[in-house]
PDB file of C-alpha atoms in Angstrom:
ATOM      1  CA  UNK R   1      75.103 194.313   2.518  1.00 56.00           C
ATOM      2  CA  UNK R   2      73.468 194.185  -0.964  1.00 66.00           C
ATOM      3  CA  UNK R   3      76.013 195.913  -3.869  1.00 75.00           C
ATOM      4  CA  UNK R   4      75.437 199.245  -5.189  1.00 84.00           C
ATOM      5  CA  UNK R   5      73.895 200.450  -8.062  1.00 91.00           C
ATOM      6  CA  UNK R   6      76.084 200.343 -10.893  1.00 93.00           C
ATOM      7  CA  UNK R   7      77.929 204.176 -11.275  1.00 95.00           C
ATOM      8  CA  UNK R   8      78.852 204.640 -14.982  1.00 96.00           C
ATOM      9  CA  UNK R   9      75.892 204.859 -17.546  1.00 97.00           C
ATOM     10  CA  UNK R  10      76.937 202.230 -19.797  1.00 97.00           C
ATOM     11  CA  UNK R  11      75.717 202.687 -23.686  1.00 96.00           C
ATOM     12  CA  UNK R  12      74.383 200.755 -25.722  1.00 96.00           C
ATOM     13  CA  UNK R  13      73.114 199.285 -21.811  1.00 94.00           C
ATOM     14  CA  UNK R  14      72.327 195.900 -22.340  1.00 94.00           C
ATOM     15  CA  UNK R  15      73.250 194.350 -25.891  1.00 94.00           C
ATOM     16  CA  UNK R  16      76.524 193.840 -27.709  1.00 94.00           C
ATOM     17  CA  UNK R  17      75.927 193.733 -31.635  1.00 93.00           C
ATOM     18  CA  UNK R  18      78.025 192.098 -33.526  1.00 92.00           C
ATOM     19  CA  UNK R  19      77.325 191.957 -37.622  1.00 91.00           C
ATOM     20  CA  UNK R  20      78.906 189.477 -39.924  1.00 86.00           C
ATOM     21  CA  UNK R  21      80.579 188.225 -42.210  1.00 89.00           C
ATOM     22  CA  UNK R  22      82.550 186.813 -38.988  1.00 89.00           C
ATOM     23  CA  UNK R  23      85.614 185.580 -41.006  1.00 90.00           C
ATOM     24  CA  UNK R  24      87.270 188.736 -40.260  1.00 92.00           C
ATOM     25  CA  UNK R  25      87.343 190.741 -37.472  1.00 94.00           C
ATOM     26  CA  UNK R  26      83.994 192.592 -36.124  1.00 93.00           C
ATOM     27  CA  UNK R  27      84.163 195.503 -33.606  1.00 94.00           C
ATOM     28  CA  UNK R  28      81.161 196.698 -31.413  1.00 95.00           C
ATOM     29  CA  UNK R  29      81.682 200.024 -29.364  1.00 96.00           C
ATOM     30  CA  UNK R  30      80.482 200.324 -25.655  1.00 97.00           C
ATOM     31  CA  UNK R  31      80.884 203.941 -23.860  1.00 97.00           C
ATOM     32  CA  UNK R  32      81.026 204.111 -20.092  1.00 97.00           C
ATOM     33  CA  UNK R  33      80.382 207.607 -19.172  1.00 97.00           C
ATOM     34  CA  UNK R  34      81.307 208.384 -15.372  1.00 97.00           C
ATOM     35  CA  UNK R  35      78.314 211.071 -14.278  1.00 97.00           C
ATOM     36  CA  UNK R  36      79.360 211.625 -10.761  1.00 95.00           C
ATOM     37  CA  UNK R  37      81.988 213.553  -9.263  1.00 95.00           C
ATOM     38  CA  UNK R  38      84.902 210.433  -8.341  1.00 95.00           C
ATOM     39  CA  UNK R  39      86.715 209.155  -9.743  1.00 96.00           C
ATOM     40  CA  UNK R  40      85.742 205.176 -10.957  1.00 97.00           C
ATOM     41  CA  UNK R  41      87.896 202.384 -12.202  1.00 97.00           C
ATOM     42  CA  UNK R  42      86.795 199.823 -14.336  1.00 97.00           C
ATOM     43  CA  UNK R  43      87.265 196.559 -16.160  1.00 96.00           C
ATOM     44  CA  UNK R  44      86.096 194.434 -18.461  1.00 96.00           C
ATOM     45  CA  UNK R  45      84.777 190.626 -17.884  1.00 95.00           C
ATOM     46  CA  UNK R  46      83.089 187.836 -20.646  1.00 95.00           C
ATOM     47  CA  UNK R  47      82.331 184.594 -20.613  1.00 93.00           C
ATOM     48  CA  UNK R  48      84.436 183.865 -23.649  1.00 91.00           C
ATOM     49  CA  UNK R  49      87.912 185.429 -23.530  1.00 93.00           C
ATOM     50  CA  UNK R  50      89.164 183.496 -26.209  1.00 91.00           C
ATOM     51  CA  UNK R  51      87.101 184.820 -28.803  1.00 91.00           C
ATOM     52  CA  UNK R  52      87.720 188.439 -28.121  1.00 94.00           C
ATOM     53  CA  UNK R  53      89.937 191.766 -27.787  1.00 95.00           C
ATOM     54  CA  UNK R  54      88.739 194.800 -25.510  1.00 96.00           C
ATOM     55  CA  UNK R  55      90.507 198.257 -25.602  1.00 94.00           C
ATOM     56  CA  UNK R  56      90.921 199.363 -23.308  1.00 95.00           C
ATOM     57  CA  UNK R  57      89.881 196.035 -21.260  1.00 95.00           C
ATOM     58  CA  UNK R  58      90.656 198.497 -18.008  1.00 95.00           C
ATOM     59  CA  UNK R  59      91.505 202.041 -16.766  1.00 95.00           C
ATOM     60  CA  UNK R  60      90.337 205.152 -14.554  1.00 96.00           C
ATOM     61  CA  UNK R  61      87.279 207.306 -15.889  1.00 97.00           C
ATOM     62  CA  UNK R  62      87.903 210.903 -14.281  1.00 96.00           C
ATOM     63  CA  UNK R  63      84.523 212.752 -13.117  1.00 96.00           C
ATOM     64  CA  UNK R  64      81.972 213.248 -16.152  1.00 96.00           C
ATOM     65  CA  UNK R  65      84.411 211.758 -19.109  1.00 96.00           C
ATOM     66  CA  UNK R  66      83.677 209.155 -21.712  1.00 97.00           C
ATOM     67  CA  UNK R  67      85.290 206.289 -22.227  1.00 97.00           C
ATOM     68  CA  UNK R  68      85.001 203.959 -25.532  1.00 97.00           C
ATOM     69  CA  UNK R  69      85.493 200.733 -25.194  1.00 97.00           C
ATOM     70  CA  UNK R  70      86.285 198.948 -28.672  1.00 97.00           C
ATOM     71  CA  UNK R  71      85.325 195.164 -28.272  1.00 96.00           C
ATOM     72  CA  UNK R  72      86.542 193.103 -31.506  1.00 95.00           C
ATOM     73  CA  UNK R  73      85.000 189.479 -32.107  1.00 93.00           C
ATOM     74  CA  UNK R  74      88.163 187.487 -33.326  1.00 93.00           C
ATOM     75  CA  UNK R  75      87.130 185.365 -37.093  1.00 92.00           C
ATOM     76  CA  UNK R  76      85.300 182.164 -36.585  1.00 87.00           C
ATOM     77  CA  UNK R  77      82.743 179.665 -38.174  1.00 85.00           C
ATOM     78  CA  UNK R  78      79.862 181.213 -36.897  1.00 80.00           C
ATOM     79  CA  UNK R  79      77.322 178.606 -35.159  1.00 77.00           C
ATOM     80  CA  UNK R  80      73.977 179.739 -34.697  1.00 73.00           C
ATOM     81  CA  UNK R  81      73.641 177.468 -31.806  1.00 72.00           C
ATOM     82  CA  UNK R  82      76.362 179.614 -29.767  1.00 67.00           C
ATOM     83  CA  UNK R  83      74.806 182.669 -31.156  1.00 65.00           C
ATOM     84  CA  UNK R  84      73.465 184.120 -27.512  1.00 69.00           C
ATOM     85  CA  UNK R  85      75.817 182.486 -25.053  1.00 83.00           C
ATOM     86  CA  UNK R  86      78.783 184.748 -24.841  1.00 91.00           C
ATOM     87  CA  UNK R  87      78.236 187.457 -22.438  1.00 94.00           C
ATOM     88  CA  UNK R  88      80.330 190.468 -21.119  1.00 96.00           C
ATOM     89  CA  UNK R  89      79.983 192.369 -17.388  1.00 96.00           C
ATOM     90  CA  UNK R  90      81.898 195.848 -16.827  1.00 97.00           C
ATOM     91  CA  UNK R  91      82.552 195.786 -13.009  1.00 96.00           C
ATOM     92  CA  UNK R  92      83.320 199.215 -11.576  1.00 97.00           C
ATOM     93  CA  UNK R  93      84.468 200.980  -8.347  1.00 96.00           C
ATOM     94  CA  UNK R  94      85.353 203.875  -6.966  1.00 96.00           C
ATOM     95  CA  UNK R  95      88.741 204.499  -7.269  1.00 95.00           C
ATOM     96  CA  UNK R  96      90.683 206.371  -3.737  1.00 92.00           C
ATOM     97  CA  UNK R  97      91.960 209.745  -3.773  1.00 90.00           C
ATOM     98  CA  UNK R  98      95.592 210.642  -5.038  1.00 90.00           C
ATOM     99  CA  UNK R  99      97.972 208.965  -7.256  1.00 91.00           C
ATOM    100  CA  UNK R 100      97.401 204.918  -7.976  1.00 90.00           C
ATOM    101  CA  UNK R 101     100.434 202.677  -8.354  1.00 90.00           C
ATOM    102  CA  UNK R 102      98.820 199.604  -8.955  1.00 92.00           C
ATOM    103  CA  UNK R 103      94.958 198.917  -9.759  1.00 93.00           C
ATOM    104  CA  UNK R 104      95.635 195.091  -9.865  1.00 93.00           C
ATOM    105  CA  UNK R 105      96.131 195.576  -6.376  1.00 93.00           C
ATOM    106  CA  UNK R 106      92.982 197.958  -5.808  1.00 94.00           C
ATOM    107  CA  UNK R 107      90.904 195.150  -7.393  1.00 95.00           C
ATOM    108  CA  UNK R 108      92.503 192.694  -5.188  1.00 94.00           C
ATOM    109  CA  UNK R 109      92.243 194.844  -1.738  1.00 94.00           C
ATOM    110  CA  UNK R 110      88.429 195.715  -2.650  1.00 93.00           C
ATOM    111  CA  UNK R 111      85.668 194.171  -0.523  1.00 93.00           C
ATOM    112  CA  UNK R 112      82.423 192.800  -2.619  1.00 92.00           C
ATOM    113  CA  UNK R 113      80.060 195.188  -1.197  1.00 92.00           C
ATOM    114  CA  UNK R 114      82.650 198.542  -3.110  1.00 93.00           C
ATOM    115  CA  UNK R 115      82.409 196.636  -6.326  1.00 95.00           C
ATOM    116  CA  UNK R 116      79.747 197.211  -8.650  1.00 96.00           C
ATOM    117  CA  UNK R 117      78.751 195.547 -11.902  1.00 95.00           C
ATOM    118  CA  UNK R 118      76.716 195.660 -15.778  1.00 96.00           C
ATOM    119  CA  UNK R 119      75.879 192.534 -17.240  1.00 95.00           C
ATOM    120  CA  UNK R 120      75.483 192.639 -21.528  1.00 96.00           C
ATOM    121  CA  UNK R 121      74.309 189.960 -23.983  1.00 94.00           C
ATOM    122  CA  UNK R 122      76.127 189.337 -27.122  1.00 92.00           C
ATOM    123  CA  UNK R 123      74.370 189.418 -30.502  1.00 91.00           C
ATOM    124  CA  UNK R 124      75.334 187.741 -33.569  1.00 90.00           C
ATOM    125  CA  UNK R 125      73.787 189.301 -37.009  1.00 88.00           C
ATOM    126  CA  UNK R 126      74.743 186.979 -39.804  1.00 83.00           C
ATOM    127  CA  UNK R 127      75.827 188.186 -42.884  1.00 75.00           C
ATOM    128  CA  UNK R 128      75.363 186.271 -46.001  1.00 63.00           C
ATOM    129  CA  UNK R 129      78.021 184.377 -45.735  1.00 64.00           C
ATOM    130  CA  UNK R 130      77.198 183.144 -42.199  1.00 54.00           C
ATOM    131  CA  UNK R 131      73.465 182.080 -43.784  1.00 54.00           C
ATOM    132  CA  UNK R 132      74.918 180.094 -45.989  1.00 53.00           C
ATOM    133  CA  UNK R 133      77.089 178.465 -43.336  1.00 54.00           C
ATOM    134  CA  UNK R 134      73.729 178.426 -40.944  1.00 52.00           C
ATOM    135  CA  UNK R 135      71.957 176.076 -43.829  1.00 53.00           C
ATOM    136  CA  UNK R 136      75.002 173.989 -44.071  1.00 52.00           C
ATOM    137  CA  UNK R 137      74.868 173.394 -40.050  1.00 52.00           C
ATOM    138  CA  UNK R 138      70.759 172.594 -40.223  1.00 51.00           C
ATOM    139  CA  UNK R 139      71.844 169.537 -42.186  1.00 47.00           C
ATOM    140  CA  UNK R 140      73.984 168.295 -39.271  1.00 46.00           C
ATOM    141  CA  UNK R 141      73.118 167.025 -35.838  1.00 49.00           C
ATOM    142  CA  UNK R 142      73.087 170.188 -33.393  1.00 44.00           C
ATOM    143  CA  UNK R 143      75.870 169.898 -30.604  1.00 46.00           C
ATOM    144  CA  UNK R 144      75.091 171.440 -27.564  1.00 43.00           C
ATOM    145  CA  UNK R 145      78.471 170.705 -25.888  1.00 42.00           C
ATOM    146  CA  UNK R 146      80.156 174.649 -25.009  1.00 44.00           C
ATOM    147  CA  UNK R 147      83.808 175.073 -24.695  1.00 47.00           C
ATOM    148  CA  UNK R 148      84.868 174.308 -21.376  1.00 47.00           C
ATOM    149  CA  UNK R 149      86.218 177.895 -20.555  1.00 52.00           C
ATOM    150  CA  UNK R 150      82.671 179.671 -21.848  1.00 56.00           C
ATOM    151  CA  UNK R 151      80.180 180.638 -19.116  1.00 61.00           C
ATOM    152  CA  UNK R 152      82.448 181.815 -16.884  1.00 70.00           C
ATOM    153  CA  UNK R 153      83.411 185.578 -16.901  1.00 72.00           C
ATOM    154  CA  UNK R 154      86.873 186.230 -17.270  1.00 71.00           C
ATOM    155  CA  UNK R 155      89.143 189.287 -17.451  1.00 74.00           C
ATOM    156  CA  UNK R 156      89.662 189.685 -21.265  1.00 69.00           C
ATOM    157  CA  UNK R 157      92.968 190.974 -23.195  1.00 68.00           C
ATOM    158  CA  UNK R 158      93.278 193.695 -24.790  1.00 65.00           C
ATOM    159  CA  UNK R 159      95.834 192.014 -27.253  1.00 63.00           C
ATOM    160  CA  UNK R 160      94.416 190.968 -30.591  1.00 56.00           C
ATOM    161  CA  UNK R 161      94.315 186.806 -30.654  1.00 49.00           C
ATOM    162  CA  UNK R 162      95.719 186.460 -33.619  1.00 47.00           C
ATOM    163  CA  UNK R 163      98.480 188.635 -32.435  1.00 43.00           C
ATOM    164  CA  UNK R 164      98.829 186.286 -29.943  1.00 42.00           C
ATOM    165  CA  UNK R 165      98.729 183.534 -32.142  1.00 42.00           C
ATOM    166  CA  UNK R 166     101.453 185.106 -34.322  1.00 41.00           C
ATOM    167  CA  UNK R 167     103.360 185.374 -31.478  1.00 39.00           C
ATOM    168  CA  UNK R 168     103.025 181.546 -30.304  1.00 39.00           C
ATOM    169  CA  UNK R 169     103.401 180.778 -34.273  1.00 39.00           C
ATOM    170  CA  UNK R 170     107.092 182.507 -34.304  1.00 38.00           C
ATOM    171  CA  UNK R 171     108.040 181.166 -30.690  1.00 37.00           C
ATOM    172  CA  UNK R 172     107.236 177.620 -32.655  1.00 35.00           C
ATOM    173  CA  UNK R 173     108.863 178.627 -35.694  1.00 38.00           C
ATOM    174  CA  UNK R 174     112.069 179.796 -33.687  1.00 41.00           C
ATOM    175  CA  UNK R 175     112.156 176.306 -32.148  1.00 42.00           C
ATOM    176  CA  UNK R 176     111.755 174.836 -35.912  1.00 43.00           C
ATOM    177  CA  UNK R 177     114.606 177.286 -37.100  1.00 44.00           C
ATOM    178  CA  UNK R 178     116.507 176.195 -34.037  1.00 45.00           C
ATOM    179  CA  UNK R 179     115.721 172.129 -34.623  1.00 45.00           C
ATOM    180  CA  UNK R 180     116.254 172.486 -38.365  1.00 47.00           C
ATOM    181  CA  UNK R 181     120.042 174.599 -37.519  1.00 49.00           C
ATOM    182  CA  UNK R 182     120.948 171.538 -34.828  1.00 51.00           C
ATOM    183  CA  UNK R 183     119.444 168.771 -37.876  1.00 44.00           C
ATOM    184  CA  UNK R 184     121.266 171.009 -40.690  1.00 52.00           C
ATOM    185  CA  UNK R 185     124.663 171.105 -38.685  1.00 56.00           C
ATOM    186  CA  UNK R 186     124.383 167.728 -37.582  1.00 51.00           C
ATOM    187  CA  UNK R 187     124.291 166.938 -41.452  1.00 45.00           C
ATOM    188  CA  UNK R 188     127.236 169.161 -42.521  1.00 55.00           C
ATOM    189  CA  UNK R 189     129.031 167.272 -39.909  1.00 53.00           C
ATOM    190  CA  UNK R 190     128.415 164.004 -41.222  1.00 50.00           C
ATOM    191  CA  UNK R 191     128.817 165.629 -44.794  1.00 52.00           C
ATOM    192  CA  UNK R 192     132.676 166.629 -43.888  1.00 58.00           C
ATOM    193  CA  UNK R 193     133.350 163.336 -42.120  1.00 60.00           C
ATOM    194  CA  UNK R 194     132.012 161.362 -45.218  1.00 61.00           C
ATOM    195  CA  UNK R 195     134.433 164.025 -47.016  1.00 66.00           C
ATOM    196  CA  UNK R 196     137.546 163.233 -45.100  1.00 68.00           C
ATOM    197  CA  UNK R 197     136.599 159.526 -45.141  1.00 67.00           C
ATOM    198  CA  UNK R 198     137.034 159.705 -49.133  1.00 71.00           C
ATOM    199  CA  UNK R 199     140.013 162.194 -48.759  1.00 75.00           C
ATOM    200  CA  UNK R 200     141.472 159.433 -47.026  1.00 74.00           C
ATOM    201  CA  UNK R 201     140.415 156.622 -49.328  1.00 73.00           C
ATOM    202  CA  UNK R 202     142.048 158.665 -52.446  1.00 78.00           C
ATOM    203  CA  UNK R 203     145.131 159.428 -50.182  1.00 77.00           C
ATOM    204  CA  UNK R 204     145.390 155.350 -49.446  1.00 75.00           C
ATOM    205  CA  UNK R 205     145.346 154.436 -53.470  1.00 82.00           C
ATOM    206  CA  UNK R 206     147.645 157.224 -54.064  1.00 82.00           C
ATOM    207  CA  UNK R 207     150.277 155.457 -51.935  1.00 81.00           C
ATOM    208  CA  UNK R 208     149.466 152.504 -53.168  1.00 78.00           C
ATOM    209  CA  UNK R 209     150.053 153.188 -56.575  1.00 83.00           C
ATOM    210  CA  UNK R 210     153.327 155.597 -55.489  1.00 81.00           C
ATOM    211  CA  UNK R 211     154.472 152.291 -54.041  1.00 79.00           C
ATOM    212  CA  UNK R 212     153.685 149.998 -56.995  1.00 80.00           C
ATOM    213  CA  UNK R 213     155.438 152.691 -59.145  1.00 83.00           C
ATOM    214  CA  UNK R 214     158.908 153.066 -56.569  1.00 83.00           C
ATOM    215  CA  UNK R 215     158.944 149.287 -56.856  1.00 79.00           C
ATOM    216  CA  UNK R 216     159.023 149.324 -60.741  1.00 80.00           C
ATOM    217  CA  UNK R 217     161.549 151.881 -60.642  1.00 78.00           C
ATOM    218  CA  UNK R 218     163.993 149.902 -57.917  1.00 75.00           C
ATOM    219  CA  UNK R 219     163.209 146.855 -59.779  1.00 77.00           C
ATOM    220  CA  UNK R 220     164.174 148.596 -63.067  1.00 75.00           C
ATOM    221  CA  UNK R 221     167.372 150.065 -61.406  1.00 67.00           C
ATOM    222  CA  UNK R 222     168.175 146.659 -60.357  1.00 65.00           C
ATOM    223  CA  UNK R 223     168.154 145.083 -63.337  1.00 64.00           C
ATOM    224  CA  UNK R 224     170.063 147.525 -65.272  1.00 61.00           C
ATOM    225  CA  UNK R 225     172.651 148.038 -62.991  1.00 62.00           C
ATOM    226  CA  UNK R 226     173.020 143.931 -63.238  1.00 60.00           C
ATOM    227  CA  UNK R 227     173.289 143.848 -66.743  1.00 57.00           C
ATOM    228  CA  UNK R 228     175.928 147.064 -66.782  1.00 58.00           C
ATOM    229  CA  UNK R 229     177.837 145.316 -63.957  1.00 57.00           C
ATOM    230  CA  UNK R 230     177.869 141.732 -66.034  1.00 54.00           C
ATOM    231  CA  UNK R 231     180.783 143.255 -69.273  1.00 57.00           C
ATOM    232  CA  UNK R 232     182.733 144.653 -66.154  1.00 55.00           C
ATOM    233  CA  UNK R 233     182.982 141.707 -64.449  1.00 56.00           C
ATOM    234  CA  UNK R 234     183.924 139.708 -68.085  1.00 52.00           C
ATOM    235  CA  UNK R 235     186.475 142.221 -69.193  1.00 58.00           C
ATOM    236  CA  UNK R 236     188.136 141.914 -65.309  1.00 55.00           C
ATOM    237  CA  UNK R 237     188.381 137.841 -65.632  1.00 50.00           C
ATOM    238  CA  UNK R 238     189.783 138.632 -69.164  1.00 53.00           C
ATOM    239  CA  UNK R 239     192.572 140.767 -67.982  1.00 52.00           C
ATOM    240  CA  UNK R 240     193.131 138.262 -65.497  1.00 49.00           C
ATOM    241  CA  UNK R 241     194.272 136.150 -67.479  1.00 51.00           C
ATOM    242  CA  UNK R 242     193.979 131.922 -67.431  1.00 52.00           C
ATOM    243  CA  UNK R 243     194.776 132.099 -63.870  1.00 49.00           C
ATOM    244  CA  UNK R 244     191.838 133.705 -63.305  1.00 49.00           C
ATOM    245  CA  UNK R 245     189.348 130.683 -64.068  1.00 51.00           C
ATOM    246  CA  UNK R 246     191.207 128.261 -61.515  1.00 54.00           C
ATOM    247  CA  UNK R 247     190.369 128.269 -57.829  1.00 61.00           C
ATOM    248  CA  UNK R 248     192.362 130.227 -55.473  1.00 62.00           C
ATOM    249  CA  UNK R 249     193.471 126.859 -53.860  1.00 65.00           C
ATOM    250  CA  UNK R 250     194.529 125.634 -57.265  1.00 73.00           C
ATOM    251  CA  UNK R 251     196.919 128.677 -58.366  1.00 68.00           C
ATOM    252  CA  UNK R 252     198.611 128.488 -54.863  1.00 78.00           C
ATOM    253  CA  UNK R 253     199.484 124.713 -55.618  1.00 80.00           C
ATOM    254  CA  UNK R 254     201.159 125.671 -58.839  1.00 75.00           C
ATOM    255  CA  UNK R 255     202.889 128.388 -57.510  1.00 76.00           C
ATOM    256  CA  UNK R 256     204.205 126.133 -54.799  1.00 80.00           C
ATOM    257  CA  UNK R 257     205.436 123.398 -57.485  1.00 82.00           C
ATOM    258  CA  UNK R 258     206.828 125.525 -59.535  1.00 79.00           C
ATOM    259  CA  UNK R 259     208.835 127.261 -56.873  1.00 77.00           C
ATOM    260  CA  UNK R 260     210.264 123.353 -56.180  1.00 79.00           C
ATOM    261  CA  UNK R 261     210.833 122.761 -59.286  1.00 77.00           C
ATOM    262  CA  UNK R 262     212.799 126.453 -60.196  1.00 72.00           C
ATOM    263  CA  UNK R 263     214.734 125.630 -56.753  1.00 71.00           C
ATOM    264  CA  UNK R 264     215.781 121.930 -57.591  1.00 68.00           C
ATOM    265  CA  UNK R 265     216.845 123.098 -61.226  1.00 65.00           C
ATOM    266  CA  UNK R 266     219.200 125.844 -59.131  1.00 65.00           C
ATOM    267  CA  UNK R 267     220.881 123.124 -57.298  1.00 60.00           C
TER     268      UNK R 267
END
């Protein structure tokens, strides 16, 4: 069974127009008018997802209502040789009676022969800053390679690329930030342990010197308590009379004789 006819009067029908400069963002506008009396769902396809942002990219159209579609063509260097490749299709359906949970699922559940589709070119109008780009690129060999995910039609976001990109740029950067805290603590650590190591190094001299210094002073002590000590002993061999100089052996041999001699004279 062959697909029907496509439902929703699509304007402008066949071309998207896109008019540079293209290093900033530039939007094209696509209404999709539902003229019957369902409801339709729709969605939005290209062949280069990368390169742009639809809003909305899907939704319901109630029964002879309007919806604009705002497509934006993300900045680039615009190649003239890519100029007519990118393509969009707005695939359509009718969408079942009462409340709907989940489209994604609708899309999923719907046979071929329900769905229903609008193919549109793109068109790239160079402004003067793309010419001058365009006579820079006739100087160089053309390259007719595509991008391997161009010429296949894929669902598109509705999310601004370089909102994406932002959002991959701070996921990165909150890696970085994390990396750089781990690198950052990891040096404070080694910081405080070459800290202690020198706290330890100026507590080891300290005691060396304290010790040097408590030696002097025992040493000093010493010495002077020698030299006080030396009259004391002089003055205690004075009062000690002759005696004092002989051996102990020697004044207990006088003693002894002159005991004999004291008891011979008493006889």
């Amino acid at each position: 069974m062959s697909k029907q006819d496509q439902v929703l009067q699509l304007t402008p029908p066949h071309e998207l127009k896109f008019r540079g400069p293209f290093t900033e963002v530039v939007s094209s506008e696509l209404k999709l008018k539902n003229p019957s009396s369902k409801r339709v769902l729709f969605k939005v396809k290209t062949t280069a997802p990368k390169r742009y942002c639809v809003r909305p990219n899907s939704g319901l159209i109630e029964p002879d209502t309007t919806v604009t579609v705002s497509v934006m063509l993300q900045p680039f260097d615009f190649d003239q040789n890519e100029k007519n490749k990118h393509k969009f299709m707005v695939q359509t359906m009718f969408a079942p009676d009462g409340p709907i949970d989940n489209q994604d699922q609708l899309w999923k559940d719907a046979p071929p022969e329900s769905l229903m589709d609008s193919k549109l070119k793109c068109l790239f109008e160079p402004g003067a800053t793309d010419a001058n780009l365009i006579k820079s690129q006739n100087t160089l060999p053309l390259n007719s390679s595509a991008s391997s995910d161009e010429g296949t039609l894929k669902p598109v976001s509705s999310r601004p690329l370089q909102a994406s990109a932002a959002a991959s740029g701070e996921s990165f950067l909150g890696k970085g930030e994390a990396g750089e805290g781990e690198l950052r603590r990891g040096f404070d650590t080694s910081h405080g342990m070459t800290d202690e190591m020198k706290r330890l190094v100026d507590e080891n001299i300290r005691l060396k010197d304290e010790g040097v210094r408590l030696r002097k002073v025992a040493m000093t002590d010493s010495t002077s308590s020698q030299i006080s000590s030396a009259p004391s002993r002089s003055r205690q061999m004075e009062k000690a009379g002759p005696l004092a100089d002989l051996p102990y052996y020697a004044v207990i041999l006088v003693v002894l004789i002159l005991g004999i001699l004291v008891g011979k004279f008493l006889l």
